[in-house]
Coordinates of C-alpha atoms and ligand atoms in Angstrom, one line a residue:
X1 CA -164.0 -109.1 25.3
X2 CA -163.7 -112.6 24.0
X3 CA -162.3 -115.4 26.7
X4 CA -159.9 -116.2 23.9
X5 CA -158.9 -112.1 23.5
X6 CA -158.9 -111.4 27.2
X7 CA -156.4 -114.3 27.0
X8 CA -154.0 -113.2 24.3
X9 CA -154.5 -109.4 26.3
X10 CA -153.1 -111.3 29.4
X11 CA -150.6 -114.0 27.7
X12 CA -150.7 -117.4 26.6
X13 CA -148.9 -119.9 25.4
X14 CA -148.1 -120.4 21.9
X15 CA -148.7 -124.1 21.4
X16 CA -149.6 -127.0 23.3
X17 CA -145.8 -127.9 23.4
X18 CA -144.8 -124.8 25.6
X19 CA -147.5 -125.2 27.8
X20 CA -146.3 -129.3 28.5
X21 CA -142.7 -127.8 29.0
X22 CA -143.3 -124.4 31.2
X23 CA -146.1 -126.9 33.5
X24 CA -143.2 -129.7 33.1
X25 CA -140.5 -127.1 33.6
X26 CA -142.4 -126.3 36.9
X27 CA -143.3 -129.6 38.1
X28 CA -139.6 -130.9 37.5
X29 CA -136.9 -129.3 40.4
X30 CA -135.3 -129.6 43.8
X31 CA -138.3 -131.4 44.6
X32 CA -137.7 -134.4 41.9
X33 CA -134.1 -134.2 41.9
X34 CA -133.0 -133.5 45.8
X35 CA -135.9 -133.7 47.6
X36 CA -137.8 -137.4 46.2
X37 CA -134.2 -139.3 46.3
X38 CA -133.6 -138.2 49.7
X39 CA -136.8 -138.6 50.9
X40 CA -136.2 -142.4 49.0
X41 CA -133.1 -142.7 51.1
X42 CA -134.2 -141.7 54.2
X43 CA -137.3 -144.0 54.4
X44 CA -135.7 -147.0 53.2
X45 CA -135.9 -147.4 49.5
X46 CA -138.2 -149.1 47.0
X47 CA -141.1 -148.6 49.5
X48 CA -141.3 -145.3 49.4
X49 CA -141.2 -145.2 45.7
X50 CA -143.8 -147.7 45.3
X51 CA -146.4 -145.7 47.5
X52 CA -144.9 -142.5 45.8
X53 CA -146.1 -143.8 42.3
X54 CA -149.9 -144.2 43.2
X55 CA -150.3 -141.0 45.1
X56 CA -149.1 -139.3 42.5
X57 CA -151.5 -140.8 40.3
X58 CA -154.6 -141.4 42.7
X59 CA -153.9 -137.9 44.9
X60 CA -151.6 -135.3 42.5
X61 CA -153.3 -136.0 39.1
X62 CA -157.0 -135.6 40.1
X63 CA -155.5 -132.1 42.2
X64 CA -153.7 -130.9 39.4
X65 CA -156.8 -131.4 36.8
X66 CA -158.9 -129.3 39.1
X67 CA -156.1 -126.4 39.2
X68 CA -155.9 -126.5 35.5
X69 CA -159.5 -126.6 34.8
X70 CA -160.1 -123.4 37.2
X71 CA -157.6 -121.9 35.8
X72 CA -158.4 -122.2 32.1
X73 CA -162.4 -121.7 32.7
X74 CA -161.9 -118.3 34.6
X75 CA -158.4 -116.9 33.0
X76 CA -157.4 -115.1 36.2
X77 CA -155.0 -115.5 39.1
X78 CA -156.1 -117.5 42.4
X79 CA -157.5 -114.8 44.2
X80 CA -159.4 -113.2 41.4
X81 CA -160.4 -116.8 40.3
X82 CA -162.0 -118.8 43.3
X83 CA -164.7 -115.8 43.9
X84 CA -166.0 -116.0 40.5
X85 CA -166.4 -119.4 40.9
X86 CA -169.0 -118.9 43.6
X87 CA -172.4 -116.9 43.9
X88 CA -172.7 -116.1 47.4
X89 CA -171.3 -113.4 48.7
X90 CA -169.6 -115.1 52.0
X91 CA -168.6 -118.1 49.9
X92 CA -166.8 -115.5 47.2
X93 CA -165.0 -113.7 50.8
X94 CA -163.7 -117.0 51.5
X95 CA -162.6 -118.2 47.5
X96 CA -160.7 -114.7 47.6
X97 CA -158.9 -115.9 51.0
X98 CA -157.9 -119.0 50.0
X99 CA -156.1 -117.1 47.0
X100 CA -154.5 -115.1 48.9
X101 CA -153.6 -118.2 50.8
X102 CA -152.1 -119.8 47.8
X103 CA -150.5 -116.8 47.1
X104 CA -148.6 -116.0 50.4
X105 CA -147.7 -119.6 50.1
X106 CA -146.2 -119.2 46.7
X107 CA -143.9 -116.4 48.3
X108 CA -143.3 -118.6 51.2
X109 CA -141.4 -121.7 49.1
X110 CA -139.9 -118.9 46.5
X111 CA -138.0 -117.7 49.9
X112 CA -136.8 -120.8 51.0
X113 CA -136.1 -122.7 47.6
X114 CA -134.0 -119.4 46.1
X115 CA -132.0 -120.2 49.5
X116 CA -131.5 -123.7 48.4
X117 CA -131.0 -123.1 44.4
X118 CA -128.2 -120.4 45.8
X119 CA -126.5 -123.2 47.6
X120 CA -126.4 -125.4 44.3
X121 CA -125.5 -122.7 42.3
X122 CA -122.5 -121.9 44.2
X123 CA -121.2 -125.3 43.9
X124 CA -120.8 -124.6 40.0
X125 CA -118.0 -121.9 40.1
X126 CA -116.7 -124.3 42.9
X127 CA -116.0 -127.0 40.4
X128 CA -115.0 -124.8 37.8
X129 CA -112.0 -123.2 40.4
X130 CA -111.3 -126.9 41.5
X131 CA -111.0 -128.5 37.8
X132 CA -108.6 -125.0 36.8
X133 CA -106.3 -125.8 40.5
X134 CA -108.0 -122.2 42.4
X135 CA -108.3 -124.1 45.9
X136 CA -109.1 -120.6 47.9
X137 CA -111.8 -120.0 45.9
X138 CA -113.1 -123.2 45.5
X139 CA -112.9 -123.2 49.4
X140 CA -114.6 -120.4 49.4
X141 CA -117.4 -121.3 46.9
X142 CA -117.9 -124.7 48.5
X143 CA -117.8 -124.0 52.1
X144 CA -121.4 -122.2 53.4
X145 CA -121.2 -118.6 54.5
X146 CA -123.6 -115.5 54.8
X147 CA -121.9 -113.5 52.2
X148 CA -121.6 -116.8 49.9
X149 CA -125.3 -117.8 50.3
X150 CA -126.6 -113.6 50.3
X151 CA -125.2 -113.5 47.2
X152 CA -125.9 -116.3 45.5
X153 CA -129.6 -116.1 46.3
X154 CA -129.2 -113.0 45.0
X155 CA -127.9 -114.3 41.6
X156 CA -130.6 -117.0 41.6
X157 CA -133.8 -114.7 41.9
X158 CA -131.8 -112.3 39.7
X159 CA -132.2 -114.6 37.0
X160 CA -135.8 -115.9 37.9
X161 CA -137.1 -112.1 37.9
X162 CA -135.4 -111.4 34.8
X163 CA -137.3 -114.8 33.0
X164 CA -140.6 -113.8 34.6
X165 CA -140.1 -109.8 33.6
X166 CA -140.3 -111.1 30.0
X167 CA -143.4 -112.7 29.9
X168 CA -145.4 -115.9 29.4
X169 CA -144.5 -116.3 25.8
X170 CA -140.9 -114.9 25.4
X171 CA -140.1 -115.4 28.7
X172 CA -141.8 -118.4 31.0
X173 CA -141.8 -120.3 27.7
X174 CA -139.2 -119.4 25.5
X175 CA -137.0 -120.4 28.7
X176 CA -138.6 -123.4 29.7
X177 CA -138.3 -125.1 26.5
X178 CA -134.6 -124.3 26.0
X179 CA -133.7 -125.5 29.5
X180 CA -135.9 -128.3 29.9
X181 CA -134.7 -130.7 27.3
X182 CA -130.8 -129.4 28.5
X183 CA -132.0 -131.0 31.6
X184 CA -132.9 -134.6 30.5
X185 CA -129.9 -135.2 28.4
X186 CA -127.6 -133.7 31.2
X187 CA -129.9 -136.1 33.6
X188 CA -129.9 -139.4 31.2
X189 CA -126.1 -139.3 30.7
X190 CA -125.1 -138.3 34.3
X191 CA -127.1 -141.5 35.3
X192 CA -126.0 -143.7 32.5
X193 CA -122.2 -142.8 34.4
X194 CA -122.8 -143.5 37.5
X195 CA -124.6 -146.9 36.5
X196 CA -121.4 -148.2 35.4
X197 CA -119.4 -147.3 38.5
X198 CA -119.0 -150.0 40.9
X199 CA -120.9 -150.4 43.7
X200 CA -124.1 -148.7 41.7
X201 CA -125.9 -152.0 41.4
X202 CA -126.0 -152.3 45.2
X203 CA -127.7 -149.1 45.2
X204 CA -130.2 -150.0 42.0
X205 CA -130.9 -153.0 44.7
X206 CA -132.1 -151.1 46.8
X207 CA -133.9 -148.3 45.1
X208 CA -135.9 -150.7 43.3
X209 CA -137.1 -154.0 45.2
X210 CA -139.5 -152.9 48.1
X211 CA -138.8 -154.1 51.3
X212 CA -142.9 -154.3 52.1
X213 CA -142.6 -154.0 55.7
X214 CA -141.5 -150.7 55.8
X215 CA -144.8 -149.3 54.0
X216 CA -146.6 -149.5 57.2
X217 CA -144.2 -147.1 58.6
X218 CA -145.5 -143.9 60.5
X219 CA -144.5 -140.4 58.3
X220 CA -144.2 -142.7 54.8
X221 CA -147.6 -142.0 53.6
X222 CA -147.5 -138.4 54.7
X223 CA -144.0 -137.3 53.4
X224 CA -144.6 -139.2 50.4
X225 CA -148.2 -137.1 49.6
X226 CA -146.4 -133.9 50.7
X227 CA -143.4 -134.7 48.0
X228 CA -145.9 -135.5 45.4
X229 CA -148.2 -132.5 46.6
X230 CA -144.7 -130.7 46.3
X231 CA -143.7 -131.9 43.1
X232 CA -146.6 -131.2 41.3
X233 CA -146.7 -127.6 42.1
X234 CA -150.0 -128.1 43.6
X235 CA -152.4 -125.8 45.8
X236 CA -150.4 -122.4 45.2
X237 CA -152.0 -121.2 42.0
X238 CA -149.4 -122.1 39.7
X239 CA -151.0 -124.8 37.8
X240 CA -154.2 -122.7 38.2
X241 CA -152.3 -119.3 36.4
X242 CA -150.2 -121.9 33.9
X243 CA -153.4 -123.3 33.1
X244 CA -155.3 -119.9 32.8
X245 CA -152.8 -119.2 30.0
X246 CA -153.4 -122.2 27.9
X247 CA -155.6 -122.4 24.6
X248 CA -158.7 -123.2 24.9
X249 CA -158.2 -126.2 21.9
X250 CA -156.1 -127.6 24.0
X251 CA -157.1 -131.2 25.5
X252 CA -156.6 -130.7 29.5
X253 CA -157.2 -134.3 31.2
X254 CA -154.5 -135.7 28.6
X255 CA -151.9 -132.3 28.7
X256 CA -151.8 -132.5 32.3
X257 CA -151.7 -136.4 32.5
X258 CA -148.5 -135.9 30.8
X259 CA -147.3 -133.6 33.2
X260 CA -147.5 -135.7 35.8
X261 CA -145.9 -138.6 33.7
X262 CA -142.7 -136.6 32.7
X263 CA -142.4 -135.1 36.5
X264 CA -142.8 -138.8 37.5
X265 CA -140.7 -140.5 35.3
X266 CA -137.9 -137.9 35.8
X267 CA -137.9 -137.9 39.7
X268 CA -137.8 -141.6 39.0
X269 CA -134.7 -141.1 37.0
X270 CA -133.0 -138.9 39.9
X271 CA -133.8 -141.8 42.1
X272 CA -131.6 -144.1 39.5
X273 CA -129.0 -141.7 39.4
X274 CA -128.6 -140.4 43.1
X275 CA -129.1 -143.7 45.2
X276 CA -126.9 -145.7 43.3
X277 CA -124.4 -142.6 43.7
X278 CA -124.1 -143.9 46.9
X279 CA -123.3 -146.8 46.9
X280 CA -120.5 -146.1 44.7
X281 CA -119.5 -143.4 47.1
X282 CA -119.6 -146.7 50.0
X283 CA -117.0 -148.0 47.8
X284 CA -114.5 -145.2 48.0
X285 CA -114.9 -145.3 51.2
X286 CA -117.2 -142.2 52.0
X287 CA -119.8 -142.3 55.0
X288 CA -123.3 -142.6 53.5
X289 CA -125.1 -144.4 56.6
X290 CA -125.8 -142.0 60.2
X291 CA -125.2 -142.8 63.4
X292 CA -128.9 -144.6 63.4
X293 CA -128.2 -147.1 60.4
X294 CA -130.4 -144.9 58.2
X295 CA -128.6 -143.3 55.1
X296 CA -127.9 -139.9 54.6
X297 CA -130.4 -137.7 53.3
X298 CA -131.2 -134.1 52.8
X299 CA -128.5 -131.3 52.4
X300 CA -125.3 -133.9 54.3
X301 CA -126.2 -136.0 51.2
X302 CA -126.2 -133.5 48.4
X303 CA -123.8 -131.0 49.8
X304 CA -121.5 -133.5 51.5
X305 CA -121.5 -136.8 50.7
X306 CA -121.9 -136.2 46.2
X307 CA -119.2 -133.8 46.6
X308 CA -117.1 -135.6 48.1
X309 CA -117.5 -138.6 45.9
X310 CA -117.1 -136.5 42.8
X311 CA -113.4 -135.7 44.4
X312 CA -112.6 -139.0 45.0
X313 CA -113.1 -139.7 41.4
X314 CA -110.3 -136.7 40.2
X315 CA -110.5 -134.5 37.3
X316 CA -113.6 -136.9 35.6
X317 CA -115.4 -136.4 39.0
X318 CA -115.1 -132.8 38.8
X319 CA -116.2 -132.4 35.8
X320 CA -119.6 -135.2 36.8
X321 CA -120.2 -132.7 39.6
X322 CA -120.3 -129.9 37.7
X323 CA -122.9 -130.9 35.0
X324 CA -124.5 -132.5 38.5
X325 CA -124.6 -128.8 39.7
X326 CA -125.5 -127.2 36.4
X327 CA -128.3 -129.8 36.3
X328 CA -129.6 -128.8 39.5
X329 CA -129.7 -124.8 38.9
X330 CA -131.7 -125.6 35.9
X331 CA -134.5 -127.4 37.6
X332 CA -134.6 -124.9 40.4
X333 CA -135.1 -122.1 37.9
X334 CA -137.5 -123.3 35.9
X335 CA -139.9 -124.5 39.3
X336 CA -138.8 -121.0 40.4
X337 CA -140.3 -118.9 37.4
X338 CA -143.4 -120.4 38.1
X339 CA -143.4 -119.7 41.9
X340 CA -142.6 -116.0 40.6
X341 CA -145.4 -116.0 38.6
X342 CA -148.2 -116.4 41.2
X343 CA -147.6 -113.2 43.2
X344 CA -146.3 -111.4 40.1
X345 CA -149.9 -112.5 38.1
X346 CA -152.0 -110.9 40.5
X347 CA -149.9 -107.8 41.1
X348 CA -150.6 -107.2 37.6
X349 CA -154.1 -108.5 37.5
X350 CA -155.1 -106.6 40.8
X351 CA -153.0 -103.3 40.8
X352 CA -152.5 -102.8 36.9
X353 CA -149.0 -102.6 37.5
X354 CA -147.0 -103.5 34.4
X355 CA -145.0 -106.7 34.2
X356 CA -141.7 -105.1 35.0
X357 CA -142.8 -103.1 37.7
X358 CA -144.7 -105.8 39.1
X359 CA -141.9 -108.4 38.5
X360 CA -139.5 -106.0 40.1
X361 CA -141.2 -105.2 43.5
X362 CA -142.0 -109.3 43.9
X363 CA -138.8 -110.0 43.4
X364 CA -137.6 -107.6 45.7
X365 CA -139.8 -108.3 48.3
X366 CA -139.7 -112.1 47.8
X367 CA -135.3 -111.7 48.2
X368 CA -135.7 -109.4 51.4
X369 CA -137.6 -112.4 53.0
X370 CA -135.1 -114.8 51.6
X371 CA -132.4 -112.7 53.4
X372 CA -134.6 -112.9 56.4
X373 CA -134.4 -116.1 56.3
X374 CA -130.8 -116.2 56.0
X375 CA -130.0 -114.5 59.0
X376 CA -132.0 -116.2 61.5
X377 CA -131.9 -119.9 59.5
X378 CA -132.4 -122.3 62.5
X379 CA -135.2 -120.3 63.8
X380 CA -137.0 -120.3 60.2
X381 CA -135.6 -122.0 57.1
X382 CA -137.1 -125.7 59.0
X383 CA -140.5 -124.0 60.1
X384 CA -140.7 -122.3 56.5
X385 CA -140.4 -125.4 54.6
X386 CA -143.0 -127.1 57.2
X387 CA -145.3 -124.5 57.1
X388 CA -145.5 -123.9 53.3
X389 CA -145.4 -127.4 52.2
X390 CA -146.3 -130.0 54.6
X391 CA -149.3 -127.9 56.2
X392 CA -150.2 -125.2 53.4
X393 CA -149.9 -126.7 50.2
X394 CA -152.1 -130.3 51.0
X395 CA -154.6 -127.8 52.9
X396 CA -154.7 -125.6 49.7
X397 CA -154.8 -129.0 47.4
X398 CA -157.9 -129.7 49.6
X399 CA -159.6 -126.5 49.1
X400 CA -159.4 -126.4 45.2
X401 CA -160.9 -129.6 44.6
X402 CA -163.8 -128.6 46.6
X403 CA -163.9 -125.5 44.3
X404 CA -163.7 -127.3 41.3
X405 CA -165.8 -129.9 42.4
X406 CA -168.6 -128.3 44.4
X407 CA -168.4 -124.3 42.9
X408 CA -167.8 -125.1 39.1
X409 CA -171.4 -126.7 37.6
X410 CA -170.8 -130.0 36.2
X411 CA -172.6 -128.9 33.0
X412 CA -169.3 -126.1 33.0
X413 CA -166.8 -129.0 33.7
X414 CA -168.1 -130.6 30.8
X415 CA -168.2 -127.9 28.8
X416 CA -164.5 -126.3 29.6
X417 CA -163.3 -129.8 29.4
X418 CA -164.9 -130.6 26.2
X419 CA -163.2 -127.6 24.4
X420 CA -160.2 -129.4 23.7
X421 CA -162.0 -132.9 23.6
X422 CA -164.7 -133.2 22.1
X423 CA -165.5 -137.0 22.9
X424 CA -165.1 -135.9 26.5
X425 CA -168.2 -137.0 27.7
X426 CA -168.0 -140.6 27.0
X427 CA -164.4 -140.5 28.0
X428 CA -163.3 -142.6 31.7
X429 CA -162.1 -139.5 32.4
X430 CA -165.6 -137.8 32.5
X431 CA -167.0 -140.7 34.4
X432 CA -164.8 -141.0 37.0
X433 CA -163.1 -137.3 37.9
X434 CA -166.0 -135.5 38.8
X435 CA -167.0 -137.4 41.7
X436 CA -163.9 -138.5 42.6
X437 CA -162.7 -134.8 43.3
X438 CA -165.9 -133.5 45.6
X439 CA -165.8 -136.2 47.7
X440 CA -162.8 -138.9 47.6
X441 CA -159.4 -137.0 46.8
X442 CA -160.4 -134.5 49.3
X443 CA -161.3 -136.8 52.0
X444 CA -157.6 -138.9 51.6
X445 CA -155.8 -136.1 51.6
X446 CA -157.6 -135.3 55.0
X447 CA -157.0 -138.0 56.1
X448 CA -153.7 -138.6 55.4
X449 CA -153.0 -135.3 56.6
X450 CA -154.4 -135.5 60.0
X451 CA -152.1 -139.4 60.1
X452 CA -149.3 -137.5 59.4
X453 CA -150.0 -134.4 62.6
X454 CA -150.8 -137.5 64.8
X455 CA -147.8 -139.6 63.8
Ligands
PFF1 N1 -142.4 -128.6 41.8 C1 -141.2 -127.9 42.3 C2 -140.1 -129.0 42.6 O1 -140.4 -130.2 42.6 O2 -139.0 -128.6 43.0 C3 -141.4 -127.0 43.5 C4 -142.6 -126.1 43.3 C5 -142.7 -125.3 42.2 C6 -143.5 -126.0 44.4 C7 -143.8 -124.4 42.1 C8 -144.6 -125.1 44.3 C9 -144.7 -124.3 43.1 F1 -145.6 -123.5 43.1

């Protein structure tokens, strides 16, 4: 069979457009919109930003090129992938463990982030029972509780399997570009209100100057490669399964650089809309600053803190935190699909199972961890998260640059990446990436790694 046949056999996506939303769709979630502002907050402002923006650019970009490349040139899942890159037997054992690496990783976020969409999701029918005067329920809704989080992670991978059981074409994308454009306009005019609140311009202040002296600070560099390692979607084998389902006419250095642009800009716009949210809360008189004179961050600040300025603000504030929460559940799901699509990709690919068979058994399995999780959260929801995406997914990112770099012949690099560019060769693109991702991104992610353990 053709590469192009054994890719419409498999799914693809049906323009250049889908593919930009589904990879943006993935990129863009809790990790832009909770995690980068409160990572922002928590280590002091316009610093952080500042290095955020050229990791992304000198660390994510070059890692999500490689992932994309891999997976267009072979058109299989990670583990089937990384072995057909390789000749030698031993080196083919270990591409097929690192996908299974990825792979367990994959599962290992989905658990913990369905936990965390759950929690946001919730909050919607909690604003709903607060704007119509239901305060039991809305206590109920609001207030964290095994049965309210069970089920509401429930709901949430509910909805992702369902997406995922579809498809690429009617599901993955069909989905990802109605939601995805829902999510900027609910994102541009929820910022555009808070702006305008006083006590917002304090917060702009401070989200935007850089206070230099703080860049030097231990755990900066290393939370600030693991959010844009995060972000990205990087080192699990979704970009590498996303990208196995894109045309081959497609033009892959510029498609993915704007990938990283819109997941960029749009974290960026969180920033401007959650920070400054702050501030006005100050003004009402809400807490935002702990016991240690650093600002609130994490879930206080999302689940706490927003809430409670969206009730200080009445009947308009309910309504804010709704779209806020509807917002939220949006970006979650469309990361989430993607998460879904690793494990379910090579069910199908490795057991023939069909799509809704495999979707359903993932799922399944993925939600029994989930609950897992639930019920013994201090032991495991904090070691989860660290495991999956400060150790694995950098670790991972490492490992498929080496691929790409060192297992994929330049004259194939050239040649997958000329398919959708011809004047490839001569590009910047061509002179610099090659090189730069066997020996250079590899070694600073190292070594920002191993800073990051020893700090
Ligand atoms: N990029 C997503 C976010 O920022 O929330 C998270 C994510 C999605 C991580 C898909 C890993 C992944 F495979």
């Amino acid at each position: 069979m053709a590469p192009q046949d054994a890719a419409n056999a498999r799914g693809q996506f049906s323009s250049r457009f889908g593919f930009i939303t589904a990879a943006t769709g993935s990129a863009v979630g809790l990790g832009n919109i909770w995690g980068f502002p409160t990572q922002t907050a928590s280590h002091g402002g316009g610093a952080f930003v500042l290095v955020y923006l050229i990791l992304a650019f000198l660390l994510a970009y070059p890692a999500l090129m490689a992932e994309l490349i891999i997976g267009r040139h072979t058109r299989h899942n990670m583990v089937a992938a990384l072995p057909q890159l390789c000749n030698r037997p031993t080196l083919q054992v270990f591409g097929r463990a690192t996908g299974l690496y990825g792979v367990l990783t994959a599962c290992l976020i989905l658990g913990f982030y369905a936990i965390v969409a759950g929690w946001l999701m919730a909050q919607i029918p909690a604003a709903i029972a607060d704007i119509s005067g239901q305060a039991v329920a809305k206590q109920w809704f609001s207030q964290s509780s095994l049965a309210r989080d069970g089920l509401f992670c429930a709901l949430f991978s509910a909805l992702t399997a369902a997406i995922v059981a579809r498809g690429v074409k009617d599901g993955i994308e069909r989905w990802s570009t109605r939601l995805m454009p829902a999510l900027i306009v609910l994102m541009l005019g929820l910022a555009a209100t808070v702006l305008t609140l006083p006590g917002a311009m304090e917060g702009l202040r401070l989200y935007l100057i850089p206070d230099f002296t703080l860049i030097t600070n231990p755990g900066l560099l290393g939370s600030a490669m693991g959010q844009a390692f995060f972000s990205l979607s990087l080192g699990v084998g979704t970009m590498l399964i996303y990208g196995s389902y894109v045309s081959n006419s497609d033009n892959l250095p510029l498609t993915g650089a704007y990938v990283a642009l819109v997941d960029t800009g749009i974290a960026f716009l969180a920033g401007l809309l959650i920070i400054p949210a702050m501030f006005v809360a100050q003004q009402r008189g809400i807490r935002i600053y702990k016991a240690d004179d650093t600002l609130i961050a994490g879930p206080d600040l999302i689940l706490q803190t927003l809430p409670d300025l969206f009730n200080s603000l009445g009947v308009v504030g309910s309504i804010i935190g709704l779209v806020f929460f509807v917002l939220l559940t949006i970006a979650a799901l469309t990361s989430s699909i993607s998460m879904l699509e690793v494990p379910v990709s090579f069910a199908l690919e490795q057991f023939k199972l069909s799509r809704r068979r495999a979707t359903c058994w993932v799922a399944a399995t993925i939600f029994t961890f989930s609950l897992l999780i639930l019920f013994n959260f201090d032991a495991l929801f904090g070691a989860v998260v660290k495991i999956s995406t400060q150790y694995s997914q950098p670790l991972l990112g490492v490992l498929l640059c080496l691929f790409a770099g060192w297992a994929l012949h330049r004259n194939q690099l050239l040649r997958e990446i000329s398919a959708g560019f011809p004047a490839a060769e001569q590009s910047l693109f061509w002179k610099i990436w090659p090189g730069y991702i066997r020996f250079v991104c590899p070694l600073l992610i190292i070594a920002m790694f191993v800073q990051n353990l020893s700090g």
